[in-house]
CSV table of C-alpha atoms in Angstrom, one decimal:
chain,number,residue,atom,x,y,z
A,1,MET,CA,-25.9,333.6,54.1
A,2,SER,CA,-25.6,331.8,57.4
A,3,SER,CA,-25.1,328.0,57.4
A,4,PHE,CA,-28.6,327.6,58.9
A,5,LYS,CA,-30.4,329.7,56.4
A,6,GLU,CA,-28.5,328.1,53.6
A,7,ALA,CA,-29.4,324.6,54.8
A,8,PHE,CA,-33.1,325.4,55.1
A,9,SER,CA,-33.3,326.9,51.6
A,10,SER,CA,-31.7,323.8,50.0
A,11,THR,CA,-34.0,321.0,48.6
A,12,LEU,CA,-32.7,318.8,51.4
A,13,GLY,CA,-33.5,321.4,54.1
A,14,LYS,CA,-37.0,322.0,52.7
A,15,LYS,CA,-37.6,318.2,53.0
A,16,LEU,CA,-36.2,318.4,56.6
A,17,VAL,CA,-39.0,320.9,57.4
A,18,MET,CA,-41.6,318.6,55.8
A,19,SER,CA,-40.1,315.7,57.8
A,20,LEU,CA,-40.1,317.5,61.2
A,21,THR,CA,-43.5,319.1,60.9
A,22,GLY,CA,-44.9,315.8,59.6
A,23,LEU,CA,-43.6,313.8,62.5
A,24,PHE,CA,-44.8,316.3,65.0
A,25,LEU,CA,-48.3,316.0,63.4
A,26,CYS,CA,-48.0,312.2,63.8
A,27,THR,CA,-47.3,312.5,67.5
A,28,PHE,CA,-50.4,314.8,67.8
A,29,LEU,CA,-52.5,312.1,66.2
A,30,ILE,CA,-51.6,309.6,68.9
A,31,VAL,CA,-52.6,312.0,71.7
A,32,HIS,CA,-55.8,313.1,69.8
A,33,LEU,CA,-56.9,309.5,69.3
A,34,ILE,CA,-56.3,308.5,72.9
A,35,GLY,CA,-58.1,311.5,74.2
A,36,ASN,CA,-61.1,311.1,71.9
A,37,LEU,CA,-61.5,307.5,72.8
A,38,GLN,CA,-63.5,309.0,75.7
A,39,LEU,CA,-66.3,309.5,73.1
A,40,PHE,CA,-66.9,305.8,73.3
A,41,LYS,CA,-67.7,306.0,77.0
A,42,ASN,CA,-71.4,305.8,77.6
A,43,ASP,CA,-71.6,308.7,80.1
A,44,GLU,CA,-73.4,311.4,78.1
A,45,GLY,CA,-70.0,313.0,77.5
A,46,PHE,CA,-69.1,313.6,81.1
A,47,ALA,CA,-65.5,312.5,80.7
A,48,PHE,CA,-65.1,313.9,77.2
A,49,ASN,CA,-66.5,317.4,78.0
A,50,GLN,CA,-64.2,317.7,81.0
A,51,TYR,CA,-61.3,316.6,78.8
A,52,ALA,CA,-62.3,319.2,76.2
A,53,TYR,CA,-62.2,321.9,78.8
A,54,PHE,CA,-58.8,320.8,80.1
A,55,MET,CA,-57.3,320.6,76.6
A,56,THR,CA,-58.4,324.2,75.8
A,57,HIS,CA,-57.5,325.8,79.1
A,58,PHE,CA,-54.2,324.2,80.3
A,59,GLY,CA,-51.3,326.5,79.5
A,60,PRO,CA,-48.7,324.0,78.2
A,61,ILE,CA,-51.2,322.3,76.0
A,62,LYS,CA,-52.2,325.7,74.6
A,63,ILE,CA,-48.6,326.3,73.6
A,64,VAL,CA,-48.5,322.9,71.9
A,65,SER,CA,-51.7,323.6,70.1
A,66,TYR,CA,-50.2,326.8,68.6
A,67,LEU,CA,-47.2,324.7,67.5
A,68,LEU,CA,-49.7,322.3,65.9
A,69,TYR,CA,-51.5,325.0,63.9
A,70,ALA,CA,-48.1,326.3,62.8
A,71,SER,CA,-47.0,322.8,61.8
A,72,ILE,CA,-50.1,322.2,59.6
A,73,ILE,CA,-49.6,325.5,57.8
A,74,ILE,CA,-45.8,325.1,57.3
A,75,HIS,CA,-46.2,321.5,56.2
A,76,ALA,CA,-48.8,322.5,53.6
A,77,LEU,CA,-46.9,325.6,52.5
A,78,TYR,CA,-43.6,323.8,52.1
A,79,ALA,CA,-45.4,321.0,50.2
A,80,LEU,CA,-46.7,323.7,47.8
A,81,ILE,CA,-43.2,325.3,47.4
A,82,LEU,CA,-41.6,321.9,46.8
A,83,THR,CA,-44.3,320.8,44.3
A,84,LEU,CA,-43.8,324.0,42.3
A,85,HIS,CA,-40.0,323.5,42.4
A,86,ASN,CA,-40.4,319.9,41.3
A,87,LYS,CA,-42.7,320.8,38.5
A,88,LYS,CA,-40.1,323.3,37.3
A,89,ALA,CA,-37.5,320.6,37.3
A,90,ARG,CA,-39.4,318.8,34.5
A,91,PRO,CA,-41.0,321.4,32.3
A,92,ILE,CA,-41.8,319.0,29.4
A,93,PRO,CA,-43.7,316.0,30.7
A,94,TYR,CA,-43.4,312.5,29.3
A,95,ASP,CA,-45.9,311.1,26.8
A,96,GLN,CA,-45.8,307.7,28.4
A,97,LYS,CA,-46.5,307.4,32.2
A,98,PRO,CA,-45.0,304.5,34.1
A,99,GLY,CA,-47.9,304.3,36.5
A,100,ASN,CA,-47.2,301.7,39.2
A,101,LYS,CA,-44.4,300.1,37.4
A,102,ASN,CA,-41.6,301.7,39.5
A,103,ALA,CA,-43.3,303.5,42.3
A,104,ALA,CA,-46.4,303.0,44.6
A,105,TRP,CA,-49.5,305.1,43.9
A,106,ASN,CA,-49.5,306.8,47.3
A,107,SER,CA,-45.9,307.8,47.1
A,108,ARG,CA,-46.6,309.6,43.8
A,109,ASN,CA,-49.8,311.3,45.0
A,110,MET,CA,-48.9,312.7,48.5
A,111,GLY,CA,-50.1,316.1,47.3
A,112,ILE,CA,-53.6,314.9,46.4
A,113,LEU,CA,-53.8,313.0,49.7
A,114,GLY,CA,-52.5,316.0,51.6
A,115,THR,CA,-55.1,318.3,50.0
A,116,VAL,CA,-57.9,315.9,51.0
A,117,LEU,CA,-56.5,316.1,54.5
A,118,LEU,CA,-56.2,319.9,54.5
A,119,VAL,CA,-59.9,320.2,53.4
A,120,PHE,CA,-60.7,317.7,56.1
A,121,ILE,CA,-58.9,319.6,58.8
A,122,ALA,CA,-60.7,322.8,57.8
A,123,THR,CA,-64.1,321.0,57.9
A,124,HIS,CA,-63.2,319.3,61.2
A,125,MET,CA,-62.2,322.5,62.9
A,126,ALA,CA,-65.2,324.4,61.6
A,127,ASN,CA,-67.5,321.7,63.0
A,128,PHE,CA,-66.0,321.4,66.4
A,129,TRP,CA,-63.1,323.7,67.2
A,130,TRP,CA,-64.8,326.9,65.9
A,131,LYS,CA,-68.2,326.0,67.4
A,132,PHE,CA,-66.6,325.2,70.8
A,133,HIS,CA,-64.6,328.4,70.9
A,134,ASN,CA,-67.5,330.6,69.8
A,135,ASP,CA,-70.2,329.3,72.1
A,136,GLN,CA,-72.1,327.6,69.4
A,137,VAL,CA,-72.5,324.3,71.3
A,138,PRO,CA,-75.2,323.4,73.9
A,139,TYR,CA,-74.5,323.5,77.6
A,140,ILE,CA,-74.8,320.7,80.1
A,141,GLN,CA,-74.9,320.1,83.9
A,142,TYR,CA,-73.7,316.9,85.4
A,143,GLU,CA,-74.9,316.1,88.9
A,144,THR,CA,-73.0,313.4,90.9
A,145,ASN,CA,-74.6,312.2,94.1
A,146,ILE,CA,-71.6,311.8,96.4
A,147,GLU,CA,-73.3,309.1,98.5
A,148,THR,CA,-74.6,306.9,95.7
A,149,GLY,CA,-72.2,307.9,93.0
A,150,GLN,CA,-75.1,308.2,90.6
A,151,ILE,CA,-74.6,310.7,87.8
A,152,SER,CA,-77.4,312.5,86.0
A,153,ALA,CA,-77.0,314.9,83.1
A,154,ILE,CA,-79.3,317.8,82.3
A,155,GLU,CA,-79.1,320.2,79.4
A,156,MET,CA,-78.6,323.8,80.6
A,157,PRO,CA,-80.3,326.8,79.0
A,158,ALA,CA,-77.8,329.3,77.6
A,159,GLU,CA,-78.9,332.1,79.9
A,160,GLU,CA,-77.9,330.1,83.0
A,161,PHE,CA,-74.5,329.1,81.7
A,162,THR,CA,-71.6,331.5,82.6
A,163,ASP,CA,-68.5,329.4,82.3
A,164,TYR,CA,-67.1,325.9,83.0
A,165,LYS,CA,-67.7,325.3,86.7
A,166,GLU,CA,-67.1,322.5,89.2
A,167,PHE,CA,-68.7,322.8,92.7
A,168,SER,CA,-70.3,320.8,95.5
A,169,GLN,CA,-73.6,321.6,97.2
A,170,ASP,CA,-75.8,319.5,99.6
A,171,GLY,CA,-73.9,316.2,98.9
A,172,VAL,CA,-74.1,316.7,95.1
A,173,GLU,CA,-71.1,317.5,92.9
A,174,TYR,CA,-72.0,319.8,90.0
A,175,VAL,CA,-70.1,320.2,86.7
A,176,GLN,CA,-71.3,322.7,84.2
A,177,ALA,CA,-69.7,322.5,80.8
A,178,ARG,CA,-69.9,323.2,77.1
A,179,ASP,CA,-71.4,320.1,75.6
A,180,LEU,CA,-69.0,319.3,72.8
A,181,TYR,CA,-70.2,315.7,73.0
A,182,LYS,CA,-73.7,316.7,72.0
A,183,GLN,CA,-72.2,318.6,69.0
A,184,VAL,CA,-70.3,315.4,68.0
A,185,GLU,CA,-73.6,313.4,68.2
A,186,PHE,CA,-75.4,316.1,66.2
A,187,ALA,CA,-72.7,316.4,63.5
A,188,PHE,CA,-72.4,312.7,62.9
A,189,GLU,CA,-76.1,312.4,62.2
A,190,ASN,CA,-75.2,313.7,58.8
A,191,PRO,CA,-74.4,310.7,56.5
A,192,ILE,CA,-72.5,312.9,54.0
A,193,LEU,CA,-70.2,314.2,56.8
A,194,VAL,CA,-69.7,310.7,58.1
A,195,ALA,CA,-68.8,309.4,54.6
A,196,PHE,CA,-66.3,312.3,54.2
A,197,TYR,CA,-64.7,311.6,57.5
A,198,VAL,CA,-64.2,307.9,56.6
A,199,LEU,CA,-62.8,308.9,53.2
A,200,ALA,CA,-60.4,311.4,54.8
A,201,MET,CA,-59.2,308.6,57.2
A,202,VAL,CA,-58.5,306.4,54.1
A,203,ALA,CA,-56.5,309.3,52.7
A,204,LEU,CA,-54.7,309.6,56.1
A,205,SER,CA,-53.8,306.0,56.0
A,206,PHE,CA,-52.2,306.2,52.5
A,207,HIS,CA,-50.6,309.5,53.4
A,208,LEU,CA,-48.9,308.1,56.5
A,209,ILE,CA,-48.0,304.7,55.1
A,210,HIS,CA,-45.7,306.6,52.8
A,211,GLY,CA,-45.1,309.7,54.9
A,212,PHE,CA,-44.0,308.3,58.2
A,213,LYS,CA,-41.1,306.2,57.0
A,214,SER,CA,-40.2,308.8,54.4
A,215,ALA,CA,-39.8,311.4,57.1
A,216,PHE,CA,-37.0,309.2,58.6
A,217,GLN,CA,-35.4,308.9,55.2
A,218,SER,CA,-35.4,312.7,54.8
A,219,LEU,CA,-33.8,313.0,58.3
A,220,GLY,CA,-31.1,310.7,57.1
A,221,PHE,CA,-32.1,308.0,59.6
A,222,ASP,CA,-31.7,304.5,58.1
A,223,ASN,CA,-30.2,302.6,61.0
A,224,LYS,CA,-30.5,298.9,60.0
A,225,LYS,CA,-31.6,297.9,63.5
A,226,TRP,CA,-34.4,300.5,63.9
A,227,ILE,CA,-35.7,300.9,60.4
A,228,PRO,CA,-37.8,297.7,60.7
A,229,LEU,CA,-39.5,299.3,63.7
A,230,VAL,CA,-40.1,302.6,61.8
A,231,LYS,CA,-41.6,300.6,58.9
A,232,PHE,CA,-43.8,298.6,61.3
A,233,LEU,CA,-45.0,301.8,63.0
A,234,GLY,CA,-45.6,303.5,59.7
A,235,ILE,CA,-47.8,300.8,58.3
A,236,TYR,CA,-49.6,299.2,61.3
A,237,VAL,CA,-49.8,302.1,63.8
A,238,PHE,CA,-50.1,305.2,61.5
A,239,GLY,CA,-51.5,303.4,58.5
A,240,VAL,CA,-54.0,301.0,60.2
A,241,ILE,CA,-54.7,301.5,63.9
A,242,ILE,CA,-54.9,305.3,64.0
A,243,PRO,CA,-57.1,305.8,60.9
A,244,ILE,CA,-59.4,303.0,61.9
A,245,GLY,CA,-59.7,304.4,65.4
A,246,PHE,CA,-60.6,307.8,64.1
A,247,ALA,CA,-63.0,306.5,61.4
A,248,ALA,CA,-64.8,304.4,64.1
A,249,MET,CA,-65.9,307.6,65.9
A,250,PRO,CA,-68.3,309.0,63.2
A,251,LEU,CA,-69.5,305.5,62.4
A,252,TYR,CA,-70.2,304.8,66.1
A,253,PHE,CA,-72.3,307.9,66.4
A,254,PHE,CA,-74.1,307.4,63.1
A,255,PHE,CA,-75.2,303.9,63.9
A,256,LYS,CA,-75.7,304.4,67.7
B,1,MET,CA,-33.0,279.3,20.5
B,2,SER,CA,-33.8,280.2,16.9
B,3,GLU,CA,-33.6,283.8,15.7
B,4,THR,CA,-36.9,285.3,14.6
B,5,THR,CA,-37.7,288.6,13.1
B,6,MET,CA,-40.4,291.1,13.9
B,7,ASN,CA,-42.0,294.3,12.8
B,8,LEU,CA,-42.4,297.2,15.1
B,9,THR,CA,-43.9,300.7,15.1
B,10,LEU,CA,-41.7,303.3,16.7
B,11,LYS,CA,-43.0,306.6,18.0
B,12,ILE,CA,-39.8,308.6,18.3
B,13,TRP,CA,-39.2,312.1,19.7
B,14,ARG,CA,-37.4,314.1,17.0
B,15,GLN,CA,-36.1,317.6,17.7
B,16,LYS,CA,-33.7,319.5,15.4
B,17,ASN,CA,-31.8,321.3,18.2
B,18,GLN,CA,-32.0,322.8,21.6
B,19,ASN,CA,-34.0,325.8,20.6
B,20,GLU,CA,-36.6,324.2,18.2
B,21,LYS,CA,-39.7,322.5,19.3
B,22,GLY,CA,-39.8,318.7,19.0
B,23,ARG,CA,-42.5,316.3,18.0
B,24,PHE,CA,-43.2,312.6,17.8
B,25,VAL,CA,-42.5,310.9,14.5
B,26,THR,CA,-43.8,307.4,13.7
B,27,ILE,CA,-41.4,305.1,12.0
B,28,GLU,CA,-42.0,301.5,10.9
B,29,ALA,CA,-39.1,299.1,11.8
B,30,LYS,CA,-39.3,296.0,9.7
B,31,GLY,CA,-37.5,292.7,9.9
B,32,ILE,CA,-35.9,293.3,13.3
B,33,SER,CA,-34.1,290.3,14.8
B,34,THR,CA,-35.0,289.3,18.3
B,35,ASP,CA,-31.3,288.9,19.0
B,36,MET,CA,-30.5,292.6,18.4
B,37,SER,CA,-29.9,295.0,21.2
B,38,PHE,CA,-32.2,298.0,21.3
B,39,LEU,CA,-29.5,300.2,20.0
B,40,GLU,CA,-28.7,297.8,17.1
B,41,MET,CA,-32.4,298.0,16.2
B,42,LEU,CA,-32.0,301.8,16.1
B,43,ASP,CA,-28.8,301.4,14.0
B,44,VAL,CA,-30.9,299.4,11.4
B,45,VAL,CA,-33.6,302.1,11.4
B,46,ASN,CA,-30.9,304.7,11.0
B,47,GLU,CA,-29.2,302.9,8.0
B,48,ASP,CA,-32.6,302.8,6.4
B,49,LEU,CA,-33.2,306.5,7.0
B,50,THR,CA,-29.7,307.3,5.7
B,51,ARG,CA,-30.4,305.3,2.5
B,52,LYS,CA,-33.6,307.3,2.0
B,53,GLY,CA,-31.6,310.5,2.4
B,54,GLU,CA,-33.2,311.4,5.7
B,55,ASP,CA,-31.6,312.6,8.9
B,56,PRO,CA,-30.7,309.6,11.1
B,57,ILE,CA,-32.0,309.5,14.7
B,58,TYR,CA,-29.6,311.0,17.1
B,59,PHE,CA,-29.0,309.0,20.3
B,60,ASP,CA,-26.3,308.6,22.9
B,61,HIS,CA,-24.2,305.4,23.1
B,62,ASP,CA,-20.6,304.4,23.6
B,63,CYS,CA,-19.4,301.1,25.1
B,64,ARG,CA,-22.5,299.1,24.4
B,65,GLU,CA,-21.7,296.7,27.2
B,66,GLY,CA,-23.6,298.3,30.0
B,67,ILE,CA,-20.7,300.0,31.9
B,68,CYS,CA,-20.1,303.5,30.5
B,69,GLY,CA,-23.5,305.1,31.3
B,70,MET,CA,-23.7,306.9,28.0
B,71,CYS,CA,-26.9,305.3,26.6
B,72,SER,CA,-30.2,306.6,27.7
B,73,LEU,CA,-33.7,306.5,26.2
B,74,TYR,CA,-37.1,306.5,27.9
B,75,ILE,CA,-38.8,303.5,26.4
B,76,ASN,CA,-42.5,303.0,26.9
B,77,GLY,CA,-42.5,305.0,30.1
B,78,GLN,CA,-39.4,303.6,31.7
B,79,PRO,CA,-35.7,304.6,31.5
B,80,HIS,CA,-33.6,302.0,29.8
B,81,GLY,CA,-36.8,300.1,28.9
B,82,PRO,CA,-39.0,297.5,30.6
B,83,LYS,CA,-36.2,295.3,32.0
B,84,HIS,CA,-34.7,295.9,35.5
B,85,GLY,CA,-31.0,296.3,36.1
B,86,THR,CA,-30.0,296.9,32.5
B,87,THR,CA,-28.9,299.7,30.3
B,88,THR,CA,-30.6,300.3,26.9
B,89,CYS,CA,-27.6,298.8,25.2
B,90,GLN,CA,-28.1,295.6,27.1
B,91,LEU,CA,-31.8,295.5,26.4
B,92,HIS,CA,-32.7,293.0,23.6
B,93,MET,CA,-35.5,293.0,21.2
B,94,ARG,CA,-36.7,289.7,22.5
B,95,SER,CA,-38.2,291.8,25.4
B,96,PHE,CA,-40.7,293.1,22.9
B,97,HIS,CA,-43.2,291.4,20.7
B,98,ASP,CA,-44.1,291.4,17.0
B,99,GLY,CA,-46.3,294.3,16.1
B,100,GLN,CA,-45.7,296.3,19.3
B,101,THR,CA,-45.7,300.1,19.3
B,102,ILE,CA,-42.6,301.4,21.2
B,103,VAL,CA,-42.6,305.0,22.3
B,104,ILE,CA,-39.0,306.4,22.7
B,105,GLU,CA,-38.5,309.7,24.5
B,106,PRO,CA,-35.4,311.5,25.7
B,107,TRP,CA,-34.7,312.0,29.4
B,108,ARG,CA,-37.0,314.8,30.5
B,109,ALA,CA,-35.5,317.3,33.0
B,110,ALA,CA,-34.8,321.1,33.0
B,111,ALA,CA,-31.2,320.2,33.9
B,112,PHE,CA,-30.9,317.8,31.0
B,113,PRO,CA,-31.9,319.9,27.9
B,114,VAL,CA,-32.4,318.0,24.7
B,115,LEU,CA,-29.5,318.5,22.3
B,116,LYS,CA,-31.0,316.7,19.3
B,117,ASP,CA,-33.7,314.0,19.0
B,118,LEU,CA,-33.0,311.6,21.9
B,119,ALA,CA,-29.7,312.9,23.1
B,120,VAL,CA,-29.7,315.2,26.1
B,121,ASP,CA,-27.0,317.3,27.7
B,122,ARG,CA,-25.9,315.6,30.9
B,123,THR,CA,-23.0,317.9,31.8
B,124,ALA,CA,-25.0,319.0,34.9
B,125,PHE,CA,-23.7,315.7,36.4
B,126,ASP,CA,-20.1,316.6,35.5
B,127,ARG,CA,-20.5,320.0,37.2
B,128,ILE,CA,-21.8,318.3,40.4
B,129,GLN,CA,-18.9,315.9,40.3
B,130,GLN,CA,-16.5,318.8,39.8
B,131,ALA,CA,-17.9,320.6,42.8
B,132,GLY,CA,-16.6,318.0,45.2
B,133,GLY,CA,-16.8,314.5,43.9
B,134,TYR,CA,-13.1,313.8,44.3
B,135,VAL,CA,-10.3,313.5,46.8
B,136,SER,CA,-7.8,316.3,46.4
B,137,VAL,CA,-4.6,314.8,47.6
B,138,ASN,CA,-1.5,314.1,45.6
B,139,THR,CA,-1.5,310.4,45.4
B,140,GLY,CA,2.1,309.7,44.8
B,141,GLY,CA,3.1,306.1,44.2
B,142,VAL,CA,0.9,303.0,44.5
B,143,PRO,CA,0.5,302.3,48.3
B,144,ASP,CA,1.3,298.8,49.6
B,145,ALA,CA,-1.7,296.5,49.9
B,146,ASN,CA,-3.4,296.5,53.4
B,147,CYS,CA,-1.5,299.6,54.6
B,148,LEU,CA,-4.8,301.3,55.0
B,149,PRO,CA,-7.1,298.8,56.6
B,150,ILE,CA,-10.8,299.1,55.6
B,151,PRO,CA,-13.4,296.6,56.9
B,152,LYS,CA,-14.8,294.4,54.2
B,153,VAL,CA,-18.4,295.6,54.7
B,154,LYS,CA,-17.4,299.2,54.4
B,155,ALA,CA,-15.3,298.5,51.3
B,156,ASP,CA,-18.2,296.6,49.7
B,157,GLU,CA,-20.7,299.3,50.5
B,158,ALA,CA,-18.4,302.0,49.1
B,159,PHE,CA,-17.9,299.8,46.0
B,160,GLU,CA,-21.6,299.4,45.5
B,161,SER,CA,-22.1,303.2,45.6
B,162,ALA,CA,-19.1,303.6,43.2
B,163,THR,CA,-20.8,301.4,40.6
B,164,CYS,CA,-23.0,304.3,39.6
B,165,ILE,CA,-22.3,304.9,35.9
B,166,GLY,CA,-23.9,308.4,35.9
B,167,CYS,CA,-26.4,307.6,33.2
B,168,GLY,CA,-29.2,309.8,34.6
B,169,ALA,CA,-31.9,307.1,34.7
B,170,CYS,CA,-32.6,308.2,38.3
B,171,VAL,CA,-33.4,311.7,37.1
B,172,ALA,CA,-35.4,310.4,34.2
B,173,ALA,CA,-37.5,308.0,36.4
B,174,CYS,CA,-38.1,310.4,39.2
B,175,LYS,CA,-41.4,312.3,39.0
B,176,ASN,CA,-39.6,315.3,40.4
B,177,ALA,CA,-36.5,314.9,38.1
B,178,SER,CA,-34.4,314.7,41.2
B,179,ALA,CA,-30.7,313.8,40.9
B,180,MET,CA,-30.4,312.7,44.5
B,181,LEU,CA,-29.6,309.0,43.8
B,182,PHE,CA,-26.7,310.0,41.6
B,183,VAL,CA,-25.4,312.7,43.9
B,184,SER,CA,-25.8,310.6,47.0
B,185,ALA,CA,-23.9,307.6,45.4
B,186,LYS,CA,-21.0,310.0,44.5
B,187,ILE,CA,-21.0,311.4,48.0
B,188,SER,CA,-21.2,307.9,49.6
B,189,GLN,CA,-18.3,306.3,47.7
B,190,TYR,CA,-16.0,308.7,49.5
B,191,ALA,CA,-17.9,309.1,52.8
B,192,LEU,CA,-17.5,305.4,53.4
B,193,LEU,CA,-13.7,305.3,52.9
B,194,PRO,CA,-10.9,306.7,55.0
B,195,GLN,CA,-9.5,308.6,52.0
B,196,GLY,CA,-12.7,310.6,51.7
B,197,GLN,CA,-12.9,311.7,55.4
B,198,ALA,CA,-10.7,314.9,55.2
B,199,GLU,CA,-13.2,316.5,52.8
B,200,ARG,CA,-16.3,314.7,53.8
B,201,TRP,CA,-18.3,317.6,55.2
B,202,SER,CA,-17.3,320.2,52.6
B,203,ARG,CA,-17.9,317.7,49.8
B,204,ALA,CA,-21.5,317.0,50.9
B,205,GLN,CA,-22.3,320.7,51.0
B,206,ALA,CA,-20.6,321.6,47.7
B,207,MET,CA,-22.2,318.8,45.7
B,208,VAL,CA,-25.7,319.4,47.1
B,209,GLU,CA,-25.3,323.1,46.4
B,210,GLN,CA,-24.4,322.4,42.8
B,211,MET,CA,-27.2,319.9,42.5
B,212,ASP,CA,-29.7,322.6,43.5
B,213,ALA,CA,-28.1,325.2,41.3
B,214,GLU,CA,-28.6,322.9,38.3
B,215,GLY,CA,-32.3,322.9,38.9
B,216,PHE,CA,-33.0,319.2,39.8
B,217,GLY,CA,-36.1,318.4,41.9
B,218,ALA,CA,-36.4,317.3,45.5
B,219,CYS,CA,-36.8,313.7,46.8
B,220,THR,CA,-40.3,312.4,47.6
B,221,VAL,CA,-39.0,308.9,48.3
B,222,THR,CA,-41.1,307.2,45.6
B,223,LYS,CA,-38.1,304.8,45.1
B,224,ALA,CA,-38.6,305.0,41.3
B,225,CYS,CA,-34.9,305.8,40.9
B,226,GLU,CA,-33.9,302.7,42.8
B,227,ALA,CA,-36.3,300.6,40.7
B,228,GLU,CA,-34.9,301.9,37.5
B,229,CYS,CA,-31.2,302.2,38.3
B,230,PRO,CA,-29.3,299.9,35.9
B,231,VAL,CA,-26.6,299.1,38.4
B,232,GLY,CA,-28.9,298.8,41.5
B,233,ILE,CA,-27.8,301.9,43.5
B,234,LYS,CA,-29.8,301.9,46.8
B,235,LEU,CA,-31.9,304.6,48.4
B,236,THR,CA,-29.9,304.2,51.6
B,237,ASN,CA,-27.3,306.4,49.8
B,238,ILE,CA,-29.8,309.3,49.8
B,239,ALA,CA,-30.3,308.9,53.6
B,240,ARG,CA,-26.5,309.0,54.0
B,241,MET,CA,-26.3,312.2,51.9
B,242,ASN,CA,-29.0,313.8,54.0
B,243,ARG,CA,-27.2,312.8,57.1
B,244,ASP,CA,-23.9,314.1,55.9
B,245,TYR,CA,-25.4,317.3,54.6
B,246,PHE,CA,-27.3,318.2,57.8
B,247,ASN,CA,-24.3,317.1,59.9
B,248,ALA,CA,-22.0,319.4,57.9
B,249,LYS,CA,-24.4,322.3,58.0
B,250,PHE,CA,-25.5,322.1,61.7
B,251,PHE,CA,-22.7,320.5,63.5
B,252,LYS,CA,-19.4,320.8,61.6
B,253,GLU,CA,-17.2,323.8,61.2
B,254,GLU,CA,-16.3,323.2,57.5
B,255,THR,CA,-18.2,325.3,55.1
B,256,VAL,CA,-17.9,325.5,51.4
B,257,HIS,CA,-15.0,327.8,50.4
B,258,HIS,CA,-15.4,329.3,47.0
């Protein structure tokens, strides 16, 4: 067996895969949150729908998105492989469970938290990604008056829409787009879905408070100077700011 | 402080041998002094059992002063009992109260099969150690002091790793029955010192390989091992092991020679 293959089939190597895919997914969260902040713009989705088109049609981003899907699958698959391996390492369980006496709850239940997140990802993609890619969202036309700068938005009938288009005519700039924004508004009218999104973001918080710093431990990174920064990022950025930012979106549309 | 006595209910795992199925047996321990160590309490129970003509409870012990790593016991859900930084032999009955039920289990891990009652086979640790936990040079005579300069911080850190007594509490505490705290401490004690450099990269590979072969679990960084370690081995050792292992596998030319 080659050195590389040997390394990745060891318990340490499998954790390395978890670590690298996990950290990649963390960087995605930053981009995803920043991009989706455009949902808070009160412009009937003008900025957000243009952004949605850009993200699905720009080559390099498409490549990254395939890496992303692969990371989600590999992260979940390796979690399953490692969990089965770990269960095998203790075939007879203890009668007495220590609970929180020697380890935090989230560190012991990453699998449960991860499963909630996997179900969330499936739901989330079915709601938006699938609908956007399969023409199950409404269409919209934005008209910007070049002189006055005034923007108006009109829903487009499906028969008239061909593809995303930007053009100017008679001093008016037209943008025709798939209205993912409308789909967001529509989806978050459902209180059960909103509650599930908020719950999933709580799970994300607990998952990342443990996961982010542990990824560095698995990499062997425990530099005394930088570890405080890693811990800070893990708790306050990935455990607080990012989940709250995402949870704010369904709540914003529900109460709007 | 005056000595007082107490009565306890013990729920103890009893198992005839490696092949037979075990079960919990309830034993009443009466008139136990609060000044006794946990093992002395079991000695009293065993004397009682012997007098009655029953098989005494089998458990591991040796030095009884907390330095040999022979004693084990998973007491009320924690290796070496409720106190931190102690071995079972250094745990005293004053840590319990009169009328308490104490559940005593053996270390549970596929790599640590139960031999009898509460004693488990920890030779998996020996095999990991034999795979590379040594420096293979002929030492010759005692070297002069300070002929091999080592910075104090390095020496201290290596010494801290070397305090691992190999009791297996890390494996017992870990929800994955992972041996990483033990293995990483044994790798670290050489990785930090000049004497260990020559074999540093082959050692990390050989010991990790043996650890996996023994069937221990992977690390999920719950830190239960660090919390339960009787001598305070730190999780930073595991990071060092990961670093050395990946370094060896991806960037160094030394591979394990069988």
